[in-house]
Amino acid sequence: MGLYHKRPTVADIRALKGKRKLSMLFVDTPEEAAAAAAAGIDMLSIVDPVWTPEMREAAGDCFVQVGLLYGQLVTQEDYQRAAHRVMQIGGDCVYCASSFGTIKALADDGIPVVSHVGLIPSKATWSGGFKAVGKTAQSAIQVYEHVKALEEIGVFGVELEVVPDRVALELSKRTNLVLLGMGAGPYADAQYLFAEDVLGYTRGHKPRHAKTYRDFRSEMDRLQAERIAAFAEFKVDVDTGAYPAADHAVTMKDDEYQAFLSRLN
C-alpha cells in the first residue's frame, strides 16, 4: 500500500459540517496512528518533527493535520517550505498559529490551513495564561472576531480550545469554518483529544476536558519494571559467565577446526 489512501478530502470534511460530529486525536507514534485508523477515527493531528511516510502509511484513511510548530519555524518562508514539504509526504492540511500574513501566504499557495482560536498554548500569555477564553462578553466577541478574520484570509478550520460551550454554539452558526473543539463543549464540528489523555499516560497537566478510557500508565510502569529486571538478569549472566551458553555459540566441525589450527601454526 502506498502513501495515498481513499481518505477524506478537505471538501469531504467541510461537507460533514452540521451533519455529524467528527472524531479527532493527537498522536505521536505509528502505533497510535494505526490504532486510530483501525478504530475509524476521522482526523489525526501529528506534529511535523514526527511526520514521516511511515506515519502517513500508519494513519491509513484518517485525514491528517500536520502541525507546523510555532517557534521552531520563524519566517514566512520557513512556514511555506515546511508546509509544502509535509504536504508532499501526504499531509491533508497543516496547522499554523503564526501571523495572519504567514497563514494567508499558505492559504494563497493553495495549502489547506487550520489555525487556532481561544486558548492558544503558544500565545497564552496574551490571554492570561492557561485558562478558559471567552467567559466575558468582550472576550467572547474577540474570539468571534478572530474566527471571522481567519475565515477572511482563507483557512478552512480552526482549533477552538477551552471556550464556553454557548460561545462555540454561536460561532458554529456564524462561520463556515470547521471548528475542531478541544474543551469547547458539544457544539463544535469535531471533538479533539490527545491520545495520551485517552490512553491514560498523560505527561504533565491533564486538562479538565480530557477523558481517559484506559490506564496505560500502570501498564507502562509494569513494563518498565520488567525491562529493568530483564536487563539486570542479563548483566548477572554476563558477570557470572552464564551467558553466552553453548547453545548461543556458532559451532564448527572438528576437522575444519583442526585445519584452521594447522594453518595458524
Coordinates of N, CA and C in Angstrom, one line a residue, residues 1-218:
M1 N 0.8 -1.2 0.0 CA 0.0 0.0 0.0 C 0.9 1.2 0.0
G2 N 0.6 2.2 -0.8 CA 1.4 3.4 -1.0 C 1.0 4.5 0.0
L3 N 1.5 5.7 -0.3 CA 1.2 6.8 0.5 C -0.3 7.3 0.5
Y4 N -0.9 7.0 -0.6 CA -2.2 7.5 -0.9 C -3.3 6.5 -0.6
H5 N -4.3 6.9 0.2 CA -5.4 6.0 0.5 C -6.7 6.7 0.1
K6 N -7.8 6.0 0.2 CA -9.1 6.5 -0.1 C -9.6 7.2 1.1
R7 N -9.0 8.4 1.4 CA -9.3 9.1 2.7 C -10.0 10.4 2.3
P8 N -10.6 11.0 3.3 CA -11.4 12.2 3.1 C -10.5 13.4 2.5
T9 N -11.2 14.2 1.7 CA -10.5 15.4 1.3 C -11.0 16.6 2.1
V10 N -10.5 17.8 1.9 CA -11.0 19.0 2.6 C -12.4 19.2 2.3
A11 N -12.8 19.0 1.0 CA -14.2 19.2 0.6 C -15.1 18.2 1.4
D12 N -14.6 16.9 1.6 CA -15.4 16.0 2.3 C -15.6 16.4 3.8
I13 N -14.5 16.9 4.4 CA -14.6 17.3 5.8 C -15.6 18.5 5.9
R14 N -15.5 19.4 5.0 CA -16.4 20.6 5.0 C -17.8 20.2 4.8
A15 N -18.1 19.2 4.0 CA -19.4 18.7 3.7 C -20.1 18.1 4.9
L16 N -19.3 17.6 5.8 CA -19.8 17.0 7.0 C -20.3 18.0 8.1
K17 N -19.9 19.3 7.9 CA -20.2 20.3 8.9 C -21.7 20.3 9.1
G18 N -22.2 20.2 10.3 CA -23.6 20.3 10.6 C -24.4 19.0 10.4
K19 N -23.7 18.0 9.8 CA -24.3 16.7 9.5 C -24.0 15.6 10.6
R20 N -22.7 15.5 10.9 CA -22.3 14.6 12.0 C -21.1 15.1 12.7
K21 N -20.8 14.7 13.9 CA -19.6 15.1 14.6 C -18.4 14.3 14.1
L22 N -17.3 14.9 14.0 CA -16.0 14.3 13.7 C -15.2 13.9 14.9
S23 N -14.5 12.9 14.9 CA -13.6 12.5 16.0 C -12.2 12.8 15.5
M24 N -11.4 13.3 16.5 CA -10.0 13.7 16.2 C -9.1 13.4 17.3
L25 N -7.9 12.9 17.0 CA -6.9 12.6 18.1 C -5.5 13.2 17.7
F26 N -4.8 13.6 18.7 CA -3.4 14.0 18.5 C -2.6 12.7 18.9
V27 N -1.8 12.3 17.9 CA -1.0 11.1 18.1 C 0.5 11.3 17.9
D28 N 1.3 10.5 18.5 CA 2.8 10.7 18.5 C 3.5 9.6 17.7
T29 N 2.9 8.4 17.6 CA 3.6 7.2 17.1 C 2.9 6.5 16.0
P30 N 3.6 5.7 15.2 CA 2.9 4.9 14.2 C 1.9 4.0 14.8
E31 N 2.2 3.4 16.0 CA 1.3 2.5 16.6 C -0.1 3.2 17.0
E32 N 0.0 4.4 17.5 CA -1.2 5.2 17.8 C -1.9 5.6 16.6
A33 N -1.2 6.0 15.5 CA -1.9 6.3 14.3 C -2.6 5.1 13.7
A34 N -2.0 4.0 13.7 CA -2.6 2.8 13.1 C -3.8 2.4 14.0
A35 N -3.7 2.5 15.3 CA -4.8 2.2 16.1 C -6.0 3.1 15.9
A36 N -5.7 4.4 15.7 CA -6.8 5.3 15.4 C -7.4 5.0 14.1
A37 N -6.6 4.7 13.1 CA -7.2 4.3 11.8 C -8.1 3.1 11.9
A38 N -7.6 2.1 12.6 CA -8.4 0.8 12.8 C -9.7 1.1 13.5
A39 N -9.7 2.1 14.4 CA -10.9 2.4 15.2 C -11.8 3.3 14.5
G40 N -11.4 3.8 13.3 CA -12.3 4.6 12.5 C -12.3 6.1 12.9
I41 N -11.3 6.5 13.6 CA -11.2 8.0 13.9 C -11.1 8.8 12.6
D42 N -11.8 9.9 12.6 CA -11.9 10.7 11.3 C -10.6 11.5 11.0
M43 N -10.1 12.2 12.0 CA -9.0 13.1 11.8 C -7.9 12.9 12.9
L44 N -6.6 13.1 12.4 CA -5.5 13.0 13.3 C -4.7 14.3 13.2
S45 N -4.1 14.7 14.3 CA -3.1 15.7 14.4 C -1.8 15.1 14.7
I46 N -0.8 15.4 13.9 CA 0.6 14.9 14.0 C 1.5 16.0 13.8
V47 N 2.5 16.2 14.7 CA 3.4 17.4 14.5 C 4.5 17.0 13.5
D48 N 5.0 18.1 12.9 CA 6.0 17.9 11.8 C 7.2 17.1 12.2
P49 N 7.8 17.3 13.4 CA 9.0 16.5 13.7 C 8.8 15.0 13.6
V50 N 7.6 14.5 13.8 CA 7.4 13.1 13.7 C 6.6 12.7 12.5
W51 N 6.4 13.6 11.6 CA 5.6 13.3 10.4 C 6.5 12.7 9.3
T52 N 6.3 11.5 9.0 CA 7.1 10.7 8.0 C 6.2 9.9 7.1
P53 N 6.8 9.4 6.0 CA 6.0 8.5 5.2 C 5.4 7.3 6.0
E54 N 6.2 6.8 7.0 CA 5.7 5.7 7.8 C 4.5 6.1 8.6
M55 N 4.5 7.4 9.1 CA 3.3 7.8 9.8 C 2.1 8.0 8.9
R56 N 2.4 8.4 7.7 CA 1.3 8.5 6.7 C 0.7 7.1 6.4
E57 N 1.5 6.2 6.2 CA 1.1 4.8 6.0 C 0.3 4.3 7.2
A58 N 0.8 4.5 8.4 CA 0.1 4.0 9.6 C -1.3 4.7 9.8
A59 N -1.4 6.0 9.3 CA -2.6 6.7 9.5 C -3.8 6.2 8.6
G60 N -3.4 5.4 7.6 CA -4.5 4.8 6.8 C -5.4 5.8 6.2
D61 N -6.7 5.7 6.4 CA -7.7 6.5 5.8 C -8.0 7.8 6.7
C62 N -7.3 8.0 7.7 CA -7.5 9.2 8.5 C -7.1 10.4 7.8
F63 N -7.8 11.5 7.9 CA -7.5 12.8 7.4 C -6.4 13.4 8.4
V64 N -5.3 13.8 7.9 CA -4.2 14.2 8.9 C -3.9 15.6 8.8
Q65 N -3.9 16.3 9.9 CA -3.5 17.7 10.1 C -2.1 17.6 10.6
V66 N -1.1 18.2 9.9 CA 0.3 18.2 10.3 C 0.6 19.5 10.9
G67 N 1.1 19.5 12.2 CA 1.4 20.7 12.9 C 2.7 21.3 12.6
L68 N 2.6 22.6 12.1 CA 3.9 23.4 11.9 C 4.1 24.2 13.2
L69 N 5.1 23.8 14.0 CA 5.2 24.3 15.3 C 5.7 25.7 15.4
Y70 N 4.9 26.5 16.1 CA 5.3 27.9 16.3 C 6.5 28.0 17.2
G71 N 7.5 28.8 16.8 CA 8.8 28.9 17.5 C 9.9 28.1 16.9
Q72 N 9.6 27.0 16.3 CA 10.6 26.2 15.6 C 10.7 26.7 14.2
L73 N 9.6 27.3 13.6 CA 9.7 28.0 12.4 C 9.5 29.5 12.7
V74 N 10.1 30.3 11.9 CA 10.1 31.8 12.3 C 9.6 32.6 11.1
T75 N 10.2 32.6 10.0 CA 9.9 33.4 8.9 C 8.7 32.8 8.1
Q76 N 8.1 33.7 7.3 CA 7.0 33.2 6.4 C 7.6 32.1 5.4
E77 N 8.8 32.3 4.9 CA 9.4 31.3 4.0 C 9.6 30.0 4.7
D78 N 10.0 30.1 6.0 CA 10.2 28.9 6.8 C 8.9 28.0 6.8
Y79 N 7.8 28.7 7.1 CA 6.5 28.1 7.1 C 6.1 27.5 5.7
Q80 N 6.3 28.3 4.7 CA 6.0 27.9 3.4 C 6.7 26.6 3.0
R81 N 8.0 26.6 3.2 CA 8.9 25.5 2.8 C 8.4 24.2 3.6
A82 N 8.2 24.4 4.9 CA 7.8 23.3 5.7 C 6.4 22.8 5.3
A83 N 5.5 23.7 5.0 CA 4.1 23.3 4.6 C 4.1 22.5 3.3
H84 N 4.9 23.0 2.3 CA 4.9 22.2 1.1 C 5.6 20.9 1.3
R85 N 6.6 20.8 2.1 CA 7.3 19.5 2.4 C 6.3 18.5 3.0
V86 N 5.6 18.9 4.1 CA 4.7 18.0 4.8 C 3.6 17.6 3.9
M87 N 3.1 18.4 3.0 CA 2.0 18.1 2.1 C 2.5 17.0 1.1
Q88 N 3.8 17.1 0.7 CA 4.4 16.2 -0.2 C 4.4 14.8 0.4
I89 N 4.6 14.7 1.7 CA 4.6 13.4 2.4 C 3.2 12.8 2.5
G90 N 2.2 13.6 2.3 CA 0.9 13.1 2.3 C 0.0 13.8 3.3
G91 N 0.4 14.9 3.9 CA -0.5 15.6 4.8 C -1.7 16.1 4.1
D92 N -2.8 16.2 4.8 CA -4.1 16.6 4.2 C -4.3 18.1 4.5
C93 N -3.7 18.6 5.5 CA -3.8 20.1 5.8 C -2.6 20.3 6.8
V94 N -2.4 21.6 7.0 CA -1.4 22.0 8.0 C -2.0 22.8 9.1
Y95 N -1.4 22.7 10.3 CA -1.8 23.6 11.4 C -0.8 24.7 11.5
C96 N -1.3 25.9 11.6 CA -0.4 27.1 11.7 C -1.0 28.1 12.6
A97 N -0.3 28.5 13.7 CA -0.8 29.6 14.6 C 0.1 30.8 14.5
S98 N 0.8 31.0 13.4 CA 1.6 32.1 13.2 C 0.8 33.4 12.9
S99 N 1.5 34.4 12.3 CA 0.8 35.6 12.0 C -0.2 35.5 10.8
F100 N -1.2 36.4 10.8 CA -2.2 36.4 9.7 C -1.5 36.4 8.3
G101 N -0.4 37.2 8.2 CA 0.3 37.2 6.9 C 0.9 35.9 6.5
T102 N 1.5 35.2 7.5 CA 2.0 33.8 7.2 C 0.9 32.8 6.8
I103 N -0.2 32.9 7.6 CA -1.3 32.0 7.4 C -1.9 32.2 6.0
K104 N -2.1 33.5 5.6 CA -2.6 33.9 4.3 C -1.7 33.4 3.2
A105 N -0.4 33.5 3.4 CA 0.5 33.1 2.4 C 0.4 31.6 2.1
L106 N 0.2 30.8 3.2 CA 0.0 29.4 3.0 C -1.3 29.1 2.2
A107 N -2.4 29.8 2.7 CA -3.7 29.6 2.0 C -3.6 30.1 0.6
D108 N -2.9 31.2 0.3 CA -2.8 31.6 -1.1 C -2.0 30.6 -1.9
D109 N -1.2 29.9 -1.3 CA -0.4 28.8 -2.0 C -1.3 27.6 -2.3
G110 N -2.6 27.6 -1.8 CA -3.5 26.5 -2.0 C -3.3 25.4 -1.0
I111 N -2.6 25.7 0.1 CA -2.5 24.7 1.1 C -3.6 24.8 2.1
P112 N -4.3 23.8 2.4 CA -5.4 23.8 3.4 C -4.8 24.1 4.8
V113 N -5.3 25.1 5.5 CA -4.8 25.5 6.8 C -5.8 25.5 7.9
V114 N -5.4 24.9 9.0 CA -6.2 25.0 10.2 C -5.4 25.9 11.2
S115 N -6.1 26.9 11.8 CA -5.4 27.8 12.7 C -6.0 27.6 14.1
H116 N -5.9 28.5 15.0 CA -6.2 28.3 16.4 C -6.9 29.5 17.0
V117 N -7.9 29.4 17.8 CA -8.6 30.5 18.5 C -8.9 30.0 19.9
G118 N -9.2 31.0 20.8 CA -9.5 30.6 22.2 C -8.2 30.6 22.9
L119 N -8.0 29.5 23.7 CA -6.7 29.3 24.4 C -5.7 28.8 23.4
I120 N -4.7 29.6 23.0 CA -3.7 29.2 22.1 C -2.4 29.0 22.9
P121 N -2.0 27.7 23.2 CA -0.9 27.5 24.2 C 0.3 28.3 23.9
S122 N 0.7 28.4 22.6 CA 2.0 29.1 22.3 C 1.9 30.6 22.5
K123 N 0.6 31.1 22.7 CA 0.4 32.6 22.9 C -0.4 32.9 24.1
A124 N -0.4 31.9 25.1 CA -1.3 32.0 26.2 C -1.1 33.2 27.1
T125 N 0.2 33.8 27.1 CA 0.5 34.9 27.9 C -0.4 36.1 27.6
W126 N -0.9 36.2 26.3 CA -1.7 37.3 25.9 C -3.1 37.2 26.4
S127 N -3.6 36.0 26.7 CA -4.9 35.8 27.2 C -5.0 35.5 28.7
G128 N -3.9 35.7 29.4 CA -3.9 35.5 30.8 C -3.4 34.1 31.3
G129 N -2.8 33.4 30.4 CA -2.2 32.1 30.8 C -3.1 30.9 30.4
F130 N -2.9 29.8 31.0 CA -3.6 28.5 30.6 C -4.9 28.4 31.3
K131 N -5.9 29.2 30.7 CA -7.2 29.2 31.3 C -8.2 29.5 30.2
A132 N -9.5 29.3 30.5 CA -10.5 29.5 29.5 C -10.5 30.9 29.0
V133 N -10.9 31.0 27.7 CA -11.0 32.3 27.0 C -12.5 32.4 26.5
G134 N -13.0 33.6 26.6 CA -14.3 33.9 26.1 C -15.4 33.8 27.2
K135 N -15.1 33.9 28.4 CA -16.1 33.8 29.5 C -16.8 35.2 29.8
T136 N -16.2 36.3 29.2 CA -16.9 37.5 29.3 C -17.4 37.9 27.9
A137 N -18.4 38.8 27.9 CA -18.9 39.2 26.6 C -17.8 39.8 25.7
Q138 N -16.9 40.6 26.3 CA -15.9 41.2 25.5 C -14.9 40.2 24.9
S139 N -14.5 39.2 25.8 CA -13.6 38.2 25.4 C -14.2 37.3 24.3
A140 N -15.5 37.0 24.5 CA -16.2 36.1 23.5 C -16.3 36.8 22.2
I141 N -16.5 38.1 22.2 CA -16.5 38.9 20.9 C -15.2 38.8 20.2
Q142 N -14.1 38.9 21.0 CA -12.8 38.8 20.4 C -12.5 37.5 19.8
V143 N -13.0 36.4 20.5 CA -12.9 35.1 19.9 C -13.6 35.1 18.5
Y144 N -14.9 35.6 18.5 CA -15.6 35.6 17.3 C -14.9 36.4 16.2
E145 N -14.4 37.6 16.5 CA -13.7 38.4 15.6 C -12.4 37.7 15.0
H146 N -11.8 36.9 15.9 CA -10.6 36.2 15.5 C -11.0 35.1 14.4
V147 N -12.1 34.4 14.7 CA -12.6 33.4 13.8 C -12.9 34.0 12.4
K148 N -13.6 35.2 12.5 CA -14.0 35.8 11.2 C -12.8 36.3 10.4
A149 N -11.8 36.8 11.1 CA -10.6 37.3 10.5 C -9.8 36.1 9.8
L150 N -9.8 35.0 10.5 CA -9.2 33.8 9.9 C -10.0 33.3 8.7
E151 N -11.3 33.3 8.8 CA -12.2 33.0 7.7 C -11.9 33.8 6.5
E152 N -11.7 35.1 6.7 CA -11.4 36.1 5.6 C -10.1 35.8 4.9
I153 N -9.1 35.3 5.6 CA -7.8 35.1 4.9 C -7.7 33.7 4.3
G154 N -8.7 32.9 4.5 CA -8.7 31.6 3.7 C -8.4 30.3 4.4
V155 N -8.4 30.3 5.8 CA -8.3 29.0 6.4 C -9.6 28.2 6.3
F156 N -9.5 26.9 6.4 CA -10.7 26.1 6.3 C -11.2 25.6 7.7
G157 N -10.3 25.7 8.7 CA -10.8 25.2 10.0 C -9.9 25.9 11.1
V158 N -10.4 25.8 12.3 CA -9.7 26.3 13.5 C -9.8 25.3 14.6
E159 N -8.8 25.2 15.4 CA -8.9 24.6 16.7 C -9.5 25.6 17.6
L160 N -10.6 25.2 18.3 CA -11.3 26.0 19.2 C -11.1 25.5 20.6
E161 N -10.2 26.1 21.3 CA -9.8 25.5 22.6 C -10.2 26.3 23.8
V162 N -10.8 25.5 24.7 CA -11.3 26.0 26.1 C -12.0 27.3 26.0
V163 N -13.2 27.3 25.3 CA -14.1 28.4 25.3 C -15.5 27.9 25.8
P164 N -16.3 28.7 26.3 CA -17.6 28.3 26.8 C -18.4 27.6 25.7
D165 N -19.2 26.6 26.1 CA -19.9 25.8 25.1 C -21.0 26.7 24.3
R166 N -21.5 27.7 25.0 CA -22.5 28.5 24.4 C -21.9 29.5 23.4
V167 N -20.6 29.8 23.6 CA -19.9 30.6 22.6 C -19.6 29.8 21.4
A168 N -19.2 28.5 21.6 CA -19.0 27.6 20.5 C -20.2 27.4 19.7
L169 N -21.4 27.3 20.3 CA -22.7 27.2 19.6 C -22.9 28.4 18.7
E170 N -22.7 29.6 19.2 CA -23.0 30.8 18.4 C -22.0 30.9 17.2
L171 N -20.7 30.5 17.5 CA -19.7 30.5 16.4 C -20.1 29.6 15.3
S172 N -20.6 28.4 15.7 CA -20.9 27.4 14.7 C -22.0 27.8 13.8
K173 N -22.8 28.7 14.3 CA -23.9 29.2 13.4 C -23.5 30.3 12.5
R174 N -22.3 30.9 12.8 CA -21.9 32.1 12.1 C -20.6 32.0 11.3
T175 N -20.1 30.8 11.1 CA -18.9 30.6 10.3 C -19.0 29.3 9.5
N176 N -18.4 29.4 8.3 CA -18.3 28.2 7.5 C -17.0 27.4 7.8
L177 N -16.2 27.9 8.8 CA -15.0 27.1 9.2 C -15.4 25.9 9.9
V178 N -14.6 24.8 9.8 CA -14.7 23.6 10.5 C -14.1 23.9 11.9
L179 N -14.9 23.7 13.0 CA -14.5 24.0 14.3 C -14.0 22.7 15.0
L180 N -12.8 22.7 15.3 CA -12.2 21.5 15.9 C -12.1 21.7 17.4
G181 N -13.1 21.2 18.2 CA -13.3 21.6 19.6 C -12.4 20.8 20.5
M182 N -11.7 21.5 21.4 CA -10.9 20.9 22.4 C -11.3 21.6 23.7
G183 N -12.2 21.0 24.5 CA -12.7 21.7 25.6 C -13.6 22.9 25.3
A184 N -14.4 22.7 24.2 CA -15.3 23.7 23.7 C -16.8 23.3 23.7
G185 N -17.1 22.2 24.4 CA -18.4 21.7 24.5 C -18.9 20.9 23.3
P186 N -20.2 20.5 23.3 CA -20.7 19.6 22.3 C -21.0 20.2 20.9
Y187 N -20.9 21.5 20.7 CA -21.4 22.1 19.5 C -20.3 22.3 18.4
A188 N -19.0 22.1 18.7 CA -18.0 22.2 17.7 C -18.2 21.0 16.7
D189 N -17.6 21.2 15.5 CA -17.8 20.2 14.5 C -17.0 18.9 14.7
A190 N -15.9 19.0 15.4 CA -15.1 17.8 15.8 C -14.8 17.9 17.3
Q191 N -14.7 16.7 17.9 CA -14.2 16.6 19.2 C -12.8 16.0 19.2
Y192 N -11.9 16.8 19.8 CA -10.4 16.6 19.6 C -9.8 16.4 21.0
L193 N -9.1 15.2 21.1 CA -8.4 14.9 22.4 C -7.0 14.4 22.0
F194 N -6.1 14.4 23.0 CA -4.8 13.8 22.9 C -4.8 12.4 23.2
A195 N -4.2 11.6 22.4 CA -4.1 10.1 22.6 C -3.6 9.8 24.0
E196 N -2.6 10.6 24.5 CA -2.1 10.3 25.8 C -3.1 10.4 26.9
D197 N -4.0 11.4 26.8 CA -5.1 11.5 27.7 C -6.1 10.4 27.6
V198 N -6.5 10.0 26.4 CA -7.4 8.9 26.2 C -6.9 7.6 26.7
L199 N -5.6 7.4 26.6 CA -5.0 6.1 27.0 C -4.5 6.2 28.4
G200 N -4.5 7.3 29.1 CA -4.1 7.4 30.5 C -2.7 7.4 30.8
Y201 N -1.9 8.0 29.9 CA -0.5 8.2 30.3 C 0.0 9.6 30.1
T202 N -0.9 10.5 30.5 CA -0.6 12.0 30.3 C 0.7 12.4 30.9
R203 N 1.5 13.1 30.1 CA 2.7 13.7 30.6 C 2.5 15.1 30.9
G204 N 2.6 15.5 32.2 CA 2.3 16.8 32.6 C 0.8 17.0 33.0
H205 N 0.3 18.2 32.9 CA -1.0 18.5 33.3 C -2.1 17.9 32.4
K206 N -3.1 17.3 33.1 CA -4.2 16.7 32.4 C -5.3 17.7 32.4
P207 N -5.7 18.2 31.2 CA -6.8 19.3 31.1 C -8.1 18.8 31.6
R208 N -8.9 19.7 32.1 CA -10.3 19.4 32.6 C -11.1 18.7 31.6
H209 N -11.0 19.0 30.3 CA -11.9 18.5 29.3 C -11.5 17.1 28.8
A210 N -10.3 16.6 29.3 CA -9.8 15.3 28.8 C -10.6 14.2 29.4
K211 N -10.8 13.1 28.7 CA -11.4 11.9 29.2 C -10.5 10.7 29.0
T212 N -10.3 9.9 30.0 CA -9.4 8.8 30.0 C -10.3 7.5 29.8
Y213 N -9.9 6.6 28.9 CA -10.6 5.4 28.6 C -9.8 4.2 29.0
R214 N -8.5 4.3 29.1 CA -7.7 3.2 29.5 C -6.6 3.6 30.5
D215 N -6.0 2.7 31.2 CA -4.9 3.0 32.2 C -3.6 2.5 31.6
F216 N -3.0 3.1 30.6 CA -1.8 2.7 30.0 C -0.6 3.0 31.0
R217 N -0.7 4.0 31.9 CA 0.4 4.4 32.7 C 0.8 3.2 33.6
S218 N -0.2 2.5 34.2 CA 0.1 1.4 35.1 C 0.8 0.3 34.3

